[in-house]
PDB file of C-alpha atoms in Angstrom:
ATOM      1  CA  MET S   1      56.620  92.703  82.703  1.00 51.00           C
ATOM      2  CA  LYS S   2      57.129  91.545  78.841  1.00 57.00           C
ATOM      3  CA  ILE S   3      57.152  87.766  77.737  1.00 53.00           C
ATOM      4  CA  SER S   4      60.183  87.432  75.573  1.00 58.00           C
ATOM      5  CA  ALA S   5      60.311  84.623  73.023  1.00 58.00           C
ATOM      6  CA  GLY S   6      63.562  83.754  73.644  1.00 73.00           C
ATOM      7  CA  LEU S   7      63.832  82.702  77.491  1.00 77.00           C
ATOM      8  CA  SER S   8      61.092  80.674  79.353  1.00 86.00           C
ATOM      9  CA  PHE S   9      58.874  82.507  81.705  1.00 87.00           C
ATOM     10  CA  GLU S  10      60.971  80.666  84.986  1.00 90.00           C
ATOM     11  CA  ALA S  11      64.365  82.406  83.295  1.00 88.00           C
ATOM     12  CA  GLN S  12      62.617  85.671  83.033  1.00 88.00           C
ATOM     13  CA  LEU S  13      61.294  85.840  86.236  1.00 91.00           C
ATOM     14  CA  GLN S  14      64.920  84.813  87.767  1.00 92.00           C
ATOM     15  CA  GLU S  15      66.129  87.456  85.326  1.00 93.00           C
ATOM     16  CA  TYR S  16      64.006  90.400  86.580  1.00 94.00           C
ATOM     17  CA  GLN S  17      64.966  89.357  90.419  1.00 95.00           C
ATOM     18  CA  LEU S  18      68.659  89.569  89.428  1.00 95.00           C
ATOM     19  CA  VAL S  19      67.871  93.215  88.010  1.00 96.00           C
ATOM     20  CA  PHE S  20      65.984  94.355  91.136  1.00 96.00           C
ATOM     21  CA  GLU S  21      68.883  92.961  93.177  1.00 96.00           C
ATOM     22  CA  LEU S  22      71.350  94.815  91.110  1.00 96.00           C
ATOM     23  CA  LEU S  23      68.979  97.998  90.814  1.00 96.00           C
ATOM     24  CA  LYS S  24      68.368  97.940  94.605  1.00 95.00           C
ATOM     25  CA  ARG S  25      72.062  98.568  95.373  1.00 94.00           C
ATOM     26  CA  ARG S  26      72.083 101.279  92.954  1.00 93.00           C
ATOM     27  CA  LEU S  27      74.105  99.758  90.187  1.00 94.00           C
ATOM     28  CA  ARG S  28      74.139 102.280  87.309  1.00 93.00           C
ATOM     29  CA  THR S  29      71.745 100.920  84.300  1.00 93.00           C
ATOM     30  CA  SER S  30      74.817 100.981  82.063  1.00 91.00           C
ATOM     31  CA  TYR S  31      76.059  97.791  83.787  1.00 93.00           C
ATOM     32  CA  VAL S  32      73.221  96.305  84.510  1.00 94.00           C
ATOM     33  CA  THR S  33      72.426  95.996  80.511  1.00 93.00           C
ATOM     34  CA  GLN S  34      75.274  93.778  80.652  1.00 91.00           C
ATOM     35  CA  VAL S  35      73.467  91.418  82.619  1.00 91.00           C
ATOM     36  CA  THR S  36      69.911  91.253  81.228  1.00 91.00           C
ATOM     37  CA  LYS S  37      69.345  89.799  77.933  1.00 81.00           C
ATOM     38  CA  THR S  38      65.399  90.837  77.761  1.00 86.00           C
ATOM     39  CA  ILE S  39      64.954  94.113  79.625  1.00 91.00           C
ATOM     40  CA  SER S  40      65.486  97.384  77.643  1.00 92.00           C
ATOM     41  CA  LEU S  41      67.352 100.372  79.141  1.00 91.00           C
ATOM     42  CA  ASP S  42      64.069 102.423  79.098  1.00 93.00           C
ATOM     43  CA  ASP S  43      62.707  99.730  81.220  1.00 94.00           C
ATOM     44  CA  LEU S  44      65.425  99.384  83.538  1.00 94.00           C
ATOM     45  CA  ARG S  45      65.313 103.308  84.036  1.00 94.00           C
ATOM     46  CA  ALA S  46      61.732 103.057  84.839  1.00 94.00           C
ATOM     47  CA  MET S  47      62.497  99.834  87.572  1.00 95.00           C
ATOM     48  CA  TYR S  48      65.187 102.071  89.145  1.00 95.00           C
ATOM     49  CA  ARG S  49      62.780 105.039  89.663  1.00 94.00           C
ATOM     50  CA  MET S  50      60.290 102.858  91.104  1.00 95.00           C
ATOM     51  CA  ILE S  51      62.648 101.206  93.677  1.00 95.00           C
ATOM     52  CA  HIS S  52      64.236 104.554  94.680  1.00 93.00           C
ATOM     53  CA  SER S  53      61.327 106.330  95.111  1.00 91.00           C
ATOM     54  CA  GLY S  54      61.287 108.844  91.941  1.00 88.00           C
ATOM     55  CA  ARG S  55      65.073 109.022  91.669  1.00 90.00           C
ATOM     56  CA  GLY S  56      66.938 108.314  88.449  1.00 87.00           C
ATOM     57  CA  PRO S  57      69.941 106.558  88.066  1.00 84.00           C
ATOM     58  CA  ARG S  58      73.161 108.328  88.447  1.00 80.00           C
ATOM     59  CA  PRO S  59      74.320 110.343  85.279  1.00 82.00           C
ATOM     60  CA  GLY S  60      78.016 110.748  84.033  1.00 81.00           C
ATOM     61  CA  ILE S  61      80.956 108.553  83.003  1.00 84.00           C
ATOM     62  CA  THR S  62      81.816 105.331  85.067  1.00 83.00           C
ATOM     63  CA  PRO S  63      84.650 105.326  86.910  1.00 84.00           C
ATOM     64  CA  THR S  64      88.110 103.058  86.091  1.00 90.00           C
ATOM     65  CA  ILE S  65      89.248 101.148  89.059  1.00 92.00           C
ATOM     66  CA  GLN S  66      92.535 103.325  88.928  1.00 91.00           C
ATOM     67  CA  ALA S  67      90.237 106.297  89.844  1.00 88.00           C
ATOM     68  CA  ILE S  68      88.739 104.443  93.190  1.00 87.00           C
ATOM     69  CA  PRO S  69      91.529 104.708  95.647  1.00 85.00           C
ATOM     70  CA  HIS S  70      92.369 108.044  96.500  1.00 81.00           C
ATOM     71  CA  TYR S  71      94.256 107.159  99.797  1.00 83.00           C
ATOM     72  CA  ARG S  72      96.623 104.130 100.471  1.00 83.00           C
ATOM     73  CA  GLU S  73      94.378 103.263 103.062  1.00 86.00           C
ATOM     74  CA  SER S  74      91.731 102.493 100.540  1.00 87.00           C
ATOM     75  CA  TYR S  75      93.741  99.805  99.302  1.00 88.00           C
ATOM     76  CA  VAL S  76      93.177  97.569 102.622  1.00 88.00           C
ATOM     77  CA  TYR S  77      89.465  98.075 102.270  1.00 89.00           C
ATOM     78  CA  MET S  78      89.388  96.819  98.435  1.00 92.00           C
ATOM     79  CA  SER S  79      91.600  94.197  99.138  1.00 93.00           C
ATOM     80  CA  LEU S  80      89.279  92.914 101.946  1.00 93.00           C
ATOM     81  CA  PHE S  81      86.507  93.116  99.361  1.00 94.00           C
ATOM     82  CA  ALA S  82      88.185  91.366  96.744  1.00 96.00           C
ATOM     83  CA  SER S  83      89.421  88.966  98.809  1.00 95.00           C
ATOM     84  CA  ILE S  84      85.646  88.372 100.319  1.00 96.00           C
ATOM     85  CA  TYR S  85      84.125  87.920  96.935  1.00 97.00           C
ATOM     86  CA  ARG S  86      87.052  85.661  95.476  1.00 96.00           C
ATOM     87  CA  SER S  87      86.135  83.310  98.417  1.00 96.00           C
ATOM     88  CA  ALA S  88      82.315  83.469  97.653  1.00 97.00           C
ATOM     89  CA  SER S  89      82.524  82.721  94.157  1.00 97.00           C
ATOM     90  CA  LEU S  90      81.708  79.416  92.718  1.00 95.00           C
ATOM     91  CA  LEU S  91      83.222  80.727  89.343  1.00 95.00           C
ATOM     92  CA  ASP S  92      86.895  81.517  88.254  1.00 95.00           C
ATOM     93  CA  ILE S  93      86.419  85.074  88.654  1.00 95.00           C
ATOM     94  CA  LYS S  94      89.801  85.745  86.575  1.00 95.00           C
ATOM     95  CA  THR S  95      87.273  84.806  83.425  1.00 95.00           C
ATOM     96  CA  LYS S  96      83.621  85.213  84.450  1.00 95.00           C
ATOM     97  CA  ILE S  97      81.795  87.891  86.775  1.00 95.00           C
ATOM     98  CA  ASP S  98      80.091  86.032  89.764  1.00 96.00           C
ATOM     99  CA  ILE S  99      77.147  88.157  90.509  1.00 96.00           C
ATOM    100  CA  PRO S 100      75.678  86.138  93.389  1.00 96.00           C
ATOM    101  CA  ALA S 101      79.131  86.701  94.558  1.00 97.00           C
ATOM    102  CA  ILE S 102      79.531  90.083  94.245  1.00 97.00           C
ATOM    103  CA  LEU S 103      76.101  90.539  95.991  1.00 97.00           C
ATOM    104  CA  PHE S 104      77.202  88.554  99.035  1.00 97.00           C
ATOM    105  CA  ALA S 105      80.675  89.960  99.320  1.00 96.00           C
ATOM    106  CA  TRP S 106      78.933  93.615  99.132  1.00 95.00           C
ATOM    107  CA  ASP S 107      76.512  92.860 101.606  1.00 94.00           C
ATOM    108  CA  PHE S 108      78.853  91.186 104.040  1.00 94.00           C
ATOM    109  CA  PHE S 109      81.263  94.165 103.409  1.00 92.00           C
ATOM    110  CA  CYS S 110      78.230  96.618 104.166  1.00 89.00           C
ATOM    111  CA  GLU S 111      77.677  94.749 107.437  1.00 89.00           C
ATOM    112  CA  SER S 112      81.521  95.005 108.161  1.00 88.00           C
ATOM    113  CA  PHE S 113      81.350  98.597 108.232  1.00 81.00           C
ATOM    114  CA  PRO S 114      77.591  99.704 108.628  1.00 78.00           C
ATOM    115  CA  ASN S 115      78.392 103.610 109.536  1.00 72.00           C
ATOM    116  CA  HIS S 116      80.992 103.969 107.159  1.00 68.00           C
ATOM    117  CA  ILE S 117      79.515 103.139 103.475  1.00 63.00           C
ATOM    118  CA  ARG S 118      78.548 106.020 101.709  1.00 60.00           C
ATOM    119  CA  GLU S 119      76.449 106.368  98.551  1.00 62.00           C
ATOM    120  CA  HIS S 120      77.797 109.849  97.457  1.00 57.00           C
ATOM    121  CA  ARG S 121      80.427 111.941  98.012  1.00 55.00           C
ATOM    122  CA  PRO S 122      82.714 112.483 100.053  1.00 57.00           C
ATOM    123  CA  TYR S 123      83.672 108.972 100.440  1.00 60.00           C
ATOM    124  CA  TYR S 124      86.790 108.951 102.490  1.00 68.00           C
ATOM    125  CA  LYS S 125      89.232 105.994 102.876  1.00 74.00           C
ATOM    126  CA  ILE S 126      86.717 103.267 102.941  1.00 77.00           C
ATOM    127  CA  ARG S 127      86.309 102.012  99.150  1.00 79.00           C
ATOM    128  CA  PRO S 128      84.534 100.600  98.025  1.00 85.00           C
ATOM    129  CA  ALA S 129      82.234 103.171  98.653  1.00 81.00           C
ATOM    130  CA  ASN S 130      78.783 102.129  96.903  1.00 87.00           C
ATOM    131  CA  PHE S 131      77.941  99.115  94.648  1.00 92.00           C
ATOM    132  CA  ASN S 132      79.175 100.387  91.391  1.00 92.00           C
ATOM    133  CA  GLU S 133      82.385 100.423  92.758  1.00 92.00           C
ATOM    134  CA  ALA S 134      82.294  96.993  94.211  1.00 94.00           C
ATOM    135  CA  TRP S 135      80.923  96.274  90.426  1.00 96.00           C
ATOM    136  CA  ILE S 136      84.242  97.658  89.033  1.00 96.00           C
ATOM    137  CA  ILE S 137      86.474  95.843  91.385  1.00 96.00           C
ATOM    138  CA  ALA S 138      84.911  92.779  90.077  1.00 97.00           C
ATOM    139  CA  GLN S 139      84.951  93.613  86.520  1.00 96.00           C
ATOM    140  CA  SER S 140      88.601  94.341  86.998  1.00 96.00           C
ATOM    141  CA  LEU S 141      89.508  91.056  88.243  1.00 97.00           C
ATOM    142  CA  THR S 142      87.803  89.624  85.292  1.00 96.00           C
ATOM    143  CA  ASN S 143      89.786  91.682  82.910  1.00 95.00           C
ATOM    144  CA  GLY S 144      92.958  91.715  84.458  1.00 94.00           C
ATOM    145  CA  LEU S 145      93.115  95.248  85.218  1.00 95.00           C
ATOM    146  CA  ALA S 146      93.445  93.868  88.805  1.00 95.00           C
ATOM    147  CA  VAL S 147      94.717  91.025  90.560  1.00 95.00           C
ATOM    148  CA  ILE S 148      94.767  89.422  93.884  1.00 94.00           C
ATOM    149  CA  GLU S 149      97.754  88.435  95.035  1.00 93.00           C
ATOM    150  CA  TYR S 150      98.883  86.688  98.334  1.00 93.00           C
ATOM    151  CA  CYS S 151     101.444  88.652 100.431  1.00 90.00           C
ATOM    152  CA  LYS S 152     104.339  86.575 101.903  1.00 92.00           C
ATOM    153  CA  ASP S 153     105.267  89.572 104.521  1.00 91.00           C
ATOM    154  CA  CYS S 154     101.658  90.079 106.095  1.00 90.00           C
ATOM    155  CA  HIS S 155     100.108  86.659 104.805  1.00 90.00           C
ATOM    156  CA  GLY S 156      97.196  88.400 103.711  1.00 89.00           C
ATOM    157  CA  ASP S 157      95.568  89.090 100.160  1.00 91.00           C
ATOM    158  CA  SER S 158      96.396  92.429  98.314  1.00 91.00           C
ATOM    159  CA  LEU S 159      94.493  93.820  95.648  1.00 92.00           C
ATOM    160  CA  ILE S 160      96.939  95.036  92.720  1.00 92.00           C
ATOM    161  CA  ILE S 161      95.693  97.419  90.458  1.00 92.00           C
ATOM    162  CA  GLN S 162      97.668  97.671  87.257  1.00 91.00           C
ATOM    163  CA  ASN S 163      98.535 101.659  85.843  1.00 89.00           C
ATOM    164  CA  SER S 164      97.741 102.742  88.996  1.00 86.00           C
ATOM    165  CA  ASP S 165      99.769 105.780  90.999  1.00 83.00           C
ATOM    166  CA  ARG S 166     101.015 103.351  93.654  1.00 81.00           C
ATOM    167  CA  GLN S 167     103.736 101.135  93.251  1.00 81.00           C
ATOM    168  CA  LEU S 168     102.638  97.346  92.370  1.00 83.00           C
ATOM    169  CA  ILE S 169     103.464  96.025  96.129  1.00 85.00           C
ATOM    170  CA  CYS S 170     101.254  95.044  98.626  1.00 86.00           C
ATOM    171  CA  GLN S 171      99.775  98.549 100.192  1.00 84.00           C
ATOM    172  CA  ILE S 172      99.240  96.978 103.411  1.00 86.00           C
ATOM    173  CA  CYS S 173     102.804  96.312 104.045  1.00 89.00           C
ATOM    174  CA  ALA S 174     103.750  99.919 102.646  1.00 89.00           C
ATOM    175  CA  ILE S 175     101.049 101.415 104.972  1.00 88.00           C
ATOM    176  CA  ASP S 176     103.131  99.242 107.831  1.00 87.00           C
ATOM    177  CA  ARG S 177     106.520 100.467 106.596  1.00 88.00           C
ATOM    178  CA  LYS S 178     105.443 103.935 106.588  1.00 87.00           C
ATOM    179  CA  ARG S 179     103.912 103.570 109.924  1.00 85.00           C
ATOM    180  CA  GLU S 180     107.257 102.350 111.609  1.00 85.00           C
ATOM    181  CA  LYS S 181     109.332 104.755 109.734  1.00 84.00           C
ATOM    182  CA  ARG S 182     107.246 107.672 111.539  1.00 82.00           C
ATOM    183  CA  LYS S 183     107.655 106.295 114.689  1.00 79.00           C
ATOM    184  CA  SER S 184     111.208 105.668 114.424  1.00 78.00           C
ATOM    185  CA  ARG S 185     111.439 109.074 113.398  1.00 76.00           C
ATOM    186  CA  GLN S 186     109.220 110.284 116.609  1.00 74.00           C
ATOM    187  CA  ALA S 187     111.140 107.908 119.380  1.00 67.00           C
ATOM    188  CA  ARG S 188     114.740 109.199 118.350  1.00 64.00           C
ATOM    189  CA  PRO S 189     116.300 110.968 121.113  1.00 61.00           C
ATOM    190  CA  SER S 190     116.665 114.429 120.579  1.00 59.00           C
ATOM    191  CA  VAL S 191     120.631 115.338 120.950  1.00 57.00           C
ATOM    192  CA  PRO S 192     121.313 118.526 122.962  1.00 60.00           C
ATOM    193  CA  LEU S 193     123.147 121.405 121.139  1.00 59.00           C
ATOM    194  CA  ILE S 194     126.286 122.084 122.264  1.00 63.00           C
ATOM    195  CA  GLU S 195     126.958 125.650 123.425  1.00 58.00           C
TER     196      GLU S 195
END
């Protein structure tokens, strides 16, 4: 650990602890650099390798929030995560990312779905599938690419993603309407053919 002239020793220890918690959950180093003031990218990569038995951070472009939900059902889980994050936050999440709240929300989300969270592809319907996606959701709530809205019909929180391929409506209600439509089609009595 290098001593930085700008921060007290205690502040540096707190920063290293925070970075450790983020890297332990496999957050991309490009996101971690937005949080740390004193730790270089090379040091972050070295820390990542030490934490994860020599494996380095994942390369590649970072996904956008619009690319995360491939299934309409994914919105249900994303809405749940966003709602947990908002409830856990002591800050206004529309103006600032609350890192302790993201950590809490992610850990709680993982405990709620213990055998469904996948670090690597294929991800299936439960999203966020990894901590990077959880971070992207929180970041999108801060920069206005997503909002949490209360749905008057189902009385739940719904994550609305701007510029999404889905309508800007409660996807939970959309799933229910689709399910009801499917049931009504199956319940129609068959009309005998007149011979």
